Amino acid sequence: MTDSPPIYALAYASRSSSNLDNSDLEEILVEASAQNRMADVTGVLLYDGTTFLQYLEGPEEGVASVFDRIKQSKRHADIRVLTSGEVPERYFWNWSMACQHADASLIQRIEAARWSERSHPYLEEDAEHNPGLRLLAEFWSVQVPPTT
Ligand SMILES: Cc1cc2nc3c(=O)[nH]c(=O)nc-3n(C[C@H](O)[C@H](O)[C@H](O)COP(=O)(O)O)c2cc1C
């Protein structure tokens, strides 16, 4: 039996372009979901009208290629990577990419939380020991209960 390939995760926050409206967001999400499906990437996006916070997870090369596309988008700027590295499991396997509105204060708390020791990706840790991921997962599970 072969082991399943390792899962990588990357989280970042960014500032949206000033003229972004709902149809822009819809366009981003439709394209993002299609690309992510092809790359076997899942994840979630929070938006407060100004700041994006996105979590991507999947095979290393899939996450890297998706993040390359994201970095090239003119619809946001000032991208701050919060964490990047191997993780023990997929947390958002239900969503090729879903977006929820969140309060600015919550996004700030998630961004400010400890995500990982910068020099040591949280390889052996789980969400319990990763305050940024834990806050994000808690918010998500209340907003969007998993489908069974
Ligand atoms: C906040 C944000 C999140 C995005 N998420 C993804 C994603 O998950 N997967 C993906 O392939 N592209 C993602 N993109 C890229 C867009 O789908 C699209 O390629 C890009 O917006 C098109 O370039 P443009 O915005 O400069 O017109 C994202 C872009 C933004 C601004």
XYZ file of N, CA and C and ligand atoms in Angstrom:
475
model
N 0.836 -1.192 0.000
C 0.000 0.000 0.000
C 0.877 1.251 0.000
N 0.521 2.227 -0.836
C 1.335 3.448 -0.863
C 0.735 4.488 0.074
N 1.616 5.261 0.685
C 1.133 6.360 1.535
C 0.517 7.434 0.667
N -0.514 8.113 1.197
C -1.051 9.235 0.429
C -0.044 10.392 0.479
N -0.028 11.188 -0.591
C 0.984 12.247 -0.657
C 0.769 13.279 0.451
N 1.851 13.914 0.893
C 1.721 14.895 1.966
C 0.838 16.077 1.548
N 0.188 16.658 2.513
C -0.657 17.827 2.267
C 0.106 19.080 2.711
N 0.093 20.056 1.846
C 0.707 21.355 2.149
C -0.393 22.380 2.344
N -0.101 23.363 3.153
C -1.073 24.446 3.352
C -0.358 25.783 3.258
N -1.112 26.760 2.823
C -0.592 28.124 2.766
C -1.736 29.057 3.140
N -1.460 29.972 4.049
C -2.455 30.986 4.404
C -1.842 32.354 4.162
N -2.657 33.267 3.663
C -2.171 34.633 3.483
C -3.311 35.606 3.728
N -2.934 36.839 3.952
C -3.910 37.932 4.004
C -3.499 38.950 2.954
N -4.472 39.680 2.398
C -4.165 40.696 1.393
C -5.212 41.801 1.447
N -4.934 42.873 0.766
C -5.849 44.017 0.714
C -6.504 44.051 -0.652
N -7.826 44.136 -0.696
C -8.521 44.099 -1.989
C -8.371 45.432 -2.710
N -8.479 45.379 -4.039
C -8.490 46.602 -4.837
C -9.746 47.380 -4.451
N -9.655 48.684 -4.538
C -10.744 49.507 -4.002
C -12.058 49.330 -4.754
N -11.979 48.973 -6.030
C -13.215 48.944 -6.826
C -13.825 47.543 -6.956
N -13.566 46.694 -6.008
C -14.054 45.312 -6.098
C -15.524 45.222 -5.678
N -16.380 44.695 -6.557
C -17.783 44.521 -6.147
C -18.150 43.038 -6.126
N -19.434 42.765 -5.839
C -19.867 41.372 -5.692
C -19.644 40.537 -6.940
N -19.822 41.152 -8.114
C -19.647 40.360 -9.335
C -18.168 40.023 -9.559
N -17.272 40.914 -9.134
C -15.830 40.583 -9.207
C -15.530 39.373 -8.316
N -16.118 39.419 -7.137
C -15.885 38.345 -6.176
C -16.402 37.011 -6.723
N -17.593 37.084 -7.310
C -18.209 35.898 -7.908
C -17.302 35.339 -9.007
N -16.785 36.238 -9.839
C -15.894 35.845 -10.940
C -14.629 35.154 -10.392
N -14.060 35.756 -9.368
C -12.854 35.176 -8.752
C -13.159 33.755 -8.275
N -14.310 33.602 -7.609
C -14.627 32.309 -6.987
C -14.912 31.218 -8.010
N -15.614 31.579 -9.087
C -15.932 30.580 -10.118
C -14.631 30.062 -10.733
N -13.762 30.994 -11.095
C -12.492 30.620 -11.707
C -11.608 29.871 -10.701
N -11.601 30.366 -9.486
C -10.761 29.756 -8.447
C -11.183 28.303 -8.201
N -12.495 28.070 -8.079
C -12.965 26.714 -7.789
C -12.580 25.758 -8.902
N -12.739 26.202 -10.151
C -12.405 25.332 -11.288
C -10.913 24.996 -11.282
N -10.088 25.998 -11.084
C -8.636 25.771 -11.065
C -8.243 24.876 -9.891
N -8.850 25.133 -8.757
C -8.473 24.383 -7.563
C -8.842 22.904 -7.701
N -9.994 22.667 -8.326
C -10.401 21.268 -8.532
C -9.347 20.529 -9.357
N -8.878 21.201 -10.405
C -7.864 20.567 -11.271
C -6.560 20.317 -10.514
N -6.257 21.217 -9.584
C -4.992 21.109 -8.849
C -5.147 20.319 -7.544
N -6.371 19.792 -7.286
C -6.658 19.052 -6.057
C -6.439 19.914 -4.808
N -6.751 21.196 -4.968
C -6.583 22.139 -3.859
C -7.961 22.470 -3.280
N -8.041 22.530 -1.957
C -9.269 22.952 -1.283
C -8.925 24.118 -0.365
N -9.971 24.760 0.160
C -9.680 25.861 1.069
C -10.832 26.818 1.211
N -10.575 27.885 1.953
C -11.616 28.863 2.236
C -11.050 30.282 2.152
N -11.980 31.206 1.936
C -11.616 32.615 1.783
C -12.544 33.446 2.661
N -11.969 34.287 3.494
C -12.766 35.230 4.283
C -12.552 36.621 3.709
N -13.606 37.454 3.791
C -13.516 38.798 3.222
C -14.355 39.740 4.070
N -13.769 40.859 4.439
C -14.533 41.837 5.235
C -14.858 43.101 4.443
N -14.617 43.062 3.132
C -14.847 44.242 2.296
C -13.552 44.972 1.987
N -12.503 44.668 2.736
C -11.203 45.323 2.536
C -10.070 44.294 2.526
N -10.152 43.371 3.466
C -9.074 42.399 3.638
C -9.552 40.998 3.262
N -8.712 40.293 2.516
C -8.940 38.874 2.250
C -8.063 38.064 3.194
N -8.561 36.915 3.617
C -7.715 35.942 4.308
C -8.058 34.583 3.713
N -7.075 33.952 3.111
C -7.342 32.702 2.387
C -6.447 31.593 2.898
N -7.036 30.393 2.966
C -6.303 29.187 3.378
C -6.399 28.192 2.237
N -5.257 27.721 1.753
C -5.197 26.760 0.647
C -4.518 25.500 1.154
N -4.987 24.337 0.691
C -4.367 23.077 1.116
C -4.444 22.072 -0.027
N -3.432 21.233 -0.128
C -3.406 20.231 -1.190
C -1.975 19.803 -1.455
N -1.752 19.102 -2.583
C -0.379 18.696 -2.909
C 0.504 19.933 -3.083
N 1.778 19.794 -2.753
C 2.670 20.963 -2.757
C 2.633 21.717 -4.082
N 2.720 20.947 -5.200
C 2.791 21.653 -6.497
C 1.459 22.307 -6.854
N 0.345 21.703 -6.393
C -0.976 22.301 -6.628
C -1.114 23.624 -5.881
N -0.726 23.616 -4.620
C -0.820 24.837 -3.815
C 0.095 25.911 -4.411
N 1.283 25.498 -4.841
C 2.234 26.474 -5.402
C 1.681 27.099 -6.683
N 1.078 26.268 -7.561
C 0.593 26.827 -8.827
C -0.617 27.723 -8.589
N -1.476 27.342 -7.665
C -2.635 28.193 -7.349
C -2.154 29.517 -6.736
N -1.191 29.434 -5.830
C -0.721 30.668 -5.191
C -0.025 31.581 -6.207
N 0.626 31.000 -7.213
C 1.224 31.822 -8.282
C 0.144 32.639 -8.990
N -0.983 31.978 -9.293
C -2.088 32.688 -9.942
C -2.623 33.806 -9.042
N -2.761 33.470 -7.781
C -3.307 34.438 -6.820
C -2.400 35.669 -6.732
N -1.089 35.419 -6.701
C -0.145 36.534 -6.574
C -0.210 37.469 -7.780
N -0.606 36.881 -8.946
C -0.640 37.700 -10.168
C -1.911 38.531 -10.294
N -2.902 38.254 -9.455
C -4.187 38.941 -9.602
C -4.073 40.420 -9.244
N -4.703 41.232 -10.111
C -4.705 42.693 -9.892
C -5.797 43.080 -8.892
N -6.568 42.108 -8.471
C -7.714 42.449 -7.616
C -7.351 42.583 -6.146
N -6.099 42.348 -5.842
C -5.648 42.581 -4.466
C -4.161 42.882 -4.469
N -3.664 43.332 -3.321
C -2.255 43.696 -3.201
C -1.828 43.477 -1.752
N -0.564 43.756 -1.488
C -0.051 43.694 -0.114
C -0.270 42.296 0.499
N 0.175 41.259 -0.226
C -0.027 39.878 0.214
C 0.958 39.521 1.325
N 0.423 39.100 2.469
C 1.262 38.685 3.613
C 1.046 37.196 3.852
N 2.092 36.394 3.655
C 1.974 34.947 3.906
C 2.041 34.713 5.420
N 1.033 34.005 5.942
C 0.955 33.757 7.384
C 1.598 32.432 7.756
N 1.458 31.462 6.864
C 2.100 30.173 7.096
C 2.185 29.435 5.780
N 3.127 28.539 5.687
C 3.297 27.739 4.476
C 4.103 26.514 4.856
N 3.573 25.333 4.600
C 4.329 24.126 4.934
C 3.438 22.901 4.991
N 4.068 21.777 5.322
C 3.334 20.514 5.358
C 2.415 20.478 6.581
N 1.233 19.920 6.408
C 0.278 19.804 7.514
C -0.181 18.346 7.639
N -0.676 17.969 8.817
C -1.052 16.564 9.016
C -2.284 16.123 8.243
N -3.174 17.054 7.929
C -4.395 16.635 7.236
C -5.048 17.812 6.522
N -6.025 17.480 5.674
C -6.866 18.487 5.052
C -7.965 18.860 6.028
N -8.211 20.143 6.201
C -9.271 20.570 7.115
C -10.537 21.009 6.374
N -10.387 21.415 5.109
C -11.529 22.000 4.386
C -11.809 21.202 3.113
N -11.772 19.867 3.237
C -11.846 19.020 2.056
C -13.180 19.149 1.321
N -14.210 19.723 1.975
C -15.514 19.901 1.324
C -15.556 21.051 0.328
N -14.571 21.932 0.358
C -14.684 23.177 -0.401
C -13.518 23.379 -1.366
N -13.832 23.383 -2.676
C -12.775 23.689 -3.648
C -12.391 25.159 -3.515
N -13.305 26.001 -3.156
C -13.029 27.342 -2.630
C -14.366 27.985 -2.303
N -14.536 28.345 -1.063
C -15.774 28.982 -0.639
C -15.420 30.263 0.080
N -16.295 31.237 -0.045
C -16.024 32.544 0.551
C -17.119 32.891 1.544
N -16.728 33.415 2.675
C -17.684 33.905 3.669
C -17.306 35.317 4.058
N -18.325 36.124 4.286
C -18.056 37.447 4.840
C -17.722 37.274 6.323
N -16.741 37.996 6.784
C -16.382 37.945 8.204
C -16.135 39.367 8.678
N -16.339 39.602 9.970
C -16.055 40.934 10.512
C -14.565 41.226 10.446
N -14.265 42.520 10.257
C -12.862 42.933 10.194
C -12.116 42.508 11.463
N -12.795 42.583 12.608
C -12.109 42.267 13.867
C -11.702 40.785 13.911
N -12.546 39.922 13.358
C -12.204 38.491 13.353
C -11.022 38.233 12.414
N -11.079 38.851 11.240
C -9.968 38.652 10.298
C -8.660 39.141 10.916
N -8.735 40.274 11.607
C -7.523 40.780 12.273
C -7.023 39.796 13.325
N -7.948 39.215 14.071
C -7.529 38.251 15.113
C -6.890 37.019 14.484
N -7.489 36.553 13.391
C -6.938 35.358 12.737
C -5.555 35.670 12.170
N -5.429 36.857 11.574
C -4.126 37.208 10.994
C -3.065 37.372 12.080
N -3.473 37.914 13.204
C -2.499 38.183 14.275
C -2.160 36.936 15.092
N -3.006 35.882 14.978
C -2.768 34.670 15.773
C -1.472 33.987 15.327
N -0.915 33.199 16.210
C 0.278 32.436 15.827
C -0.160 31.334 14.861
N 0.471 31.275 13.711
C 0.158 30.227 12.729
C 1.164 29.102 12.792
N 2.401 29.450 12.923
C 3.434 28.415 12.998
C 4.720 29.081 13.427
N 5.618 28.290 13.965
C 6.956 28.808 14.188
C 7.527 29.012 12.793
N 7.982 30.223 12.521
C 8.387 30.526 11.143
C 9.414 29.529 10.595
N 10.339 29.118 11.447
C 11.399 28.253 10.931
C 11.024 26.773 10.997
N 9.888 26.466 11.639
C 9.470 25.071 11.749
C 8.009 24.957 11.337
N 7.730 24.554 10.115
C 6.334 24.360 9.726
C 5.660 23.417 10.716
N 4.354 23.565 10.876
C 3.672 22.848 11.956
C 3.378 21.396 11.573
N 4.448 20.715 11.176
C 4.360 19.350 10.672
C 3.673 18.384 11.632
N 4.089 18.399 12.875
C 3.559 17.416 13.823
C 2.403 17.977 14.628
N 1.971 19.171 14.305
C 0.915 19.775 15.091
C -0.428 19.564 14.414
N -1.485 19.837 15.134
C -2.794 19.827 14.521
C -3.450 21.166 14.834
N -4.726 21.285 14.421
C -5.394 22.572 14.571
C -5.421 23.032 16.027
N -5.453 22.053 16.949
C -5.486 22.395 18.371
C -4.286 23.246 18.775
N -3.158 22.996 18.124
C -1.926 23.672 18.512
C -1.568 24.798 17.561
N -2.501 25.143 16.720
C -2.232 26.175 15.727
C -3.348 27.215 15.836
N -3.133 28.253 16.645
C -4.221 29.170 16.959
C -4.858 29.818 15.729
N -4.067 30.163 14.710
C -4.643 30.789 13.517
C -5.600 29.848 12.820
N -5.152 28.625 12.598
C -5.992 27.622 11.931
C -7.199 27.262 12.790
N -6.998 27.212 14.105
C -8.109 26.847 14.993
C -9.224 27.892 14.931
N -8.837 29.179 14.968
C -9.843 30.257 14.875
C -10.593 30.182 13.555
N -9.848 29.950 12.481
C -10.460 29.881 11.146
C -11.418 28.690 11.066
N -10.971 27.535 11.555
C -11.798 26.323 11.485
C -13.042 26.460 12.368
N -12.885 27.102 13.528
C -14.040 27.298 14.415
C -15.073 28.189 13.761
N -14.607 29.313 13.206
C -15.523 30.230 12.519
C -16.236 29.488 11.403
N -15.468 28.714 10.643
C -16.039 28.044 9.477
C -17.062 26.991 9.874
N -16.800 26.261 10.927
C -17.714 25.178 11.294
C -19.042 25.731 11.808
N -19.016 26.949 12.380
C -20.266 27.559 12.831
C -21.032 28.118 11.640
N -20.316 28.773 10.728
C -20.949 29.408 9.565
C -21.473 28.390 8.566
N -20.655 27.393 8.316
C -20.952 26.442 7.252
C -20.749 25.034 7.791
N -21.779 24.490 8.457
C -21.607 23.145 8.999
C -21.296 22.157 7.891
N -20.414 21.201 8.150
C -20.053 20.233 7.125
C -21.265 19.447 6.645
N -21.311 19.138 5.369
C -22.401 18.332 4.839
C -22.078 16.863 5.117
N -23.104 16.061 5.293
C -22.832 14.637 5.544
C -23.317 13.805 4.380
C -8.712 36.976 -3.109
C -8.412 36.109 -4.292
C -8.490 34.748 -4.159
C -8.193 33.917 -5.234
N -8.243 32.576 -5.059
C -7.886 31.777 -6.060
C -7.873 30.363 -5.888
O -8.222 29.838 -4.838
N -7.486 29.602 -6.947
C -7.115 30.149 -8.143
O -6.769 29.399 -9.062
N -7.124 31.477 -8.341
C -7.497 32.306 -7.330
N -7.503 33.655 -7.535
C -7.157 34.193 -8.865
C -8.443 34.466 -9.668
O -9.201 33.300 -9.807
C -8.142 34.987 -11.081
O -7.153 34.234 -11.685
C -7.658 36.329 -11.048
O -8.473 37.121 -10.229
C -7.644 36.858 -12.497
O -6.695 37.833 -12.583
P -7.137 39.348 -12.361
O -7.806 39.364 -11.031
O -5.881 40.130 -12.351
O -8.099 39.664 -13.453
C -7.810 34.490 -6.478
C -7.745 35.880 -6.603
C -8.043 36.685 -5.532
C -7.976 38.170 -5.663
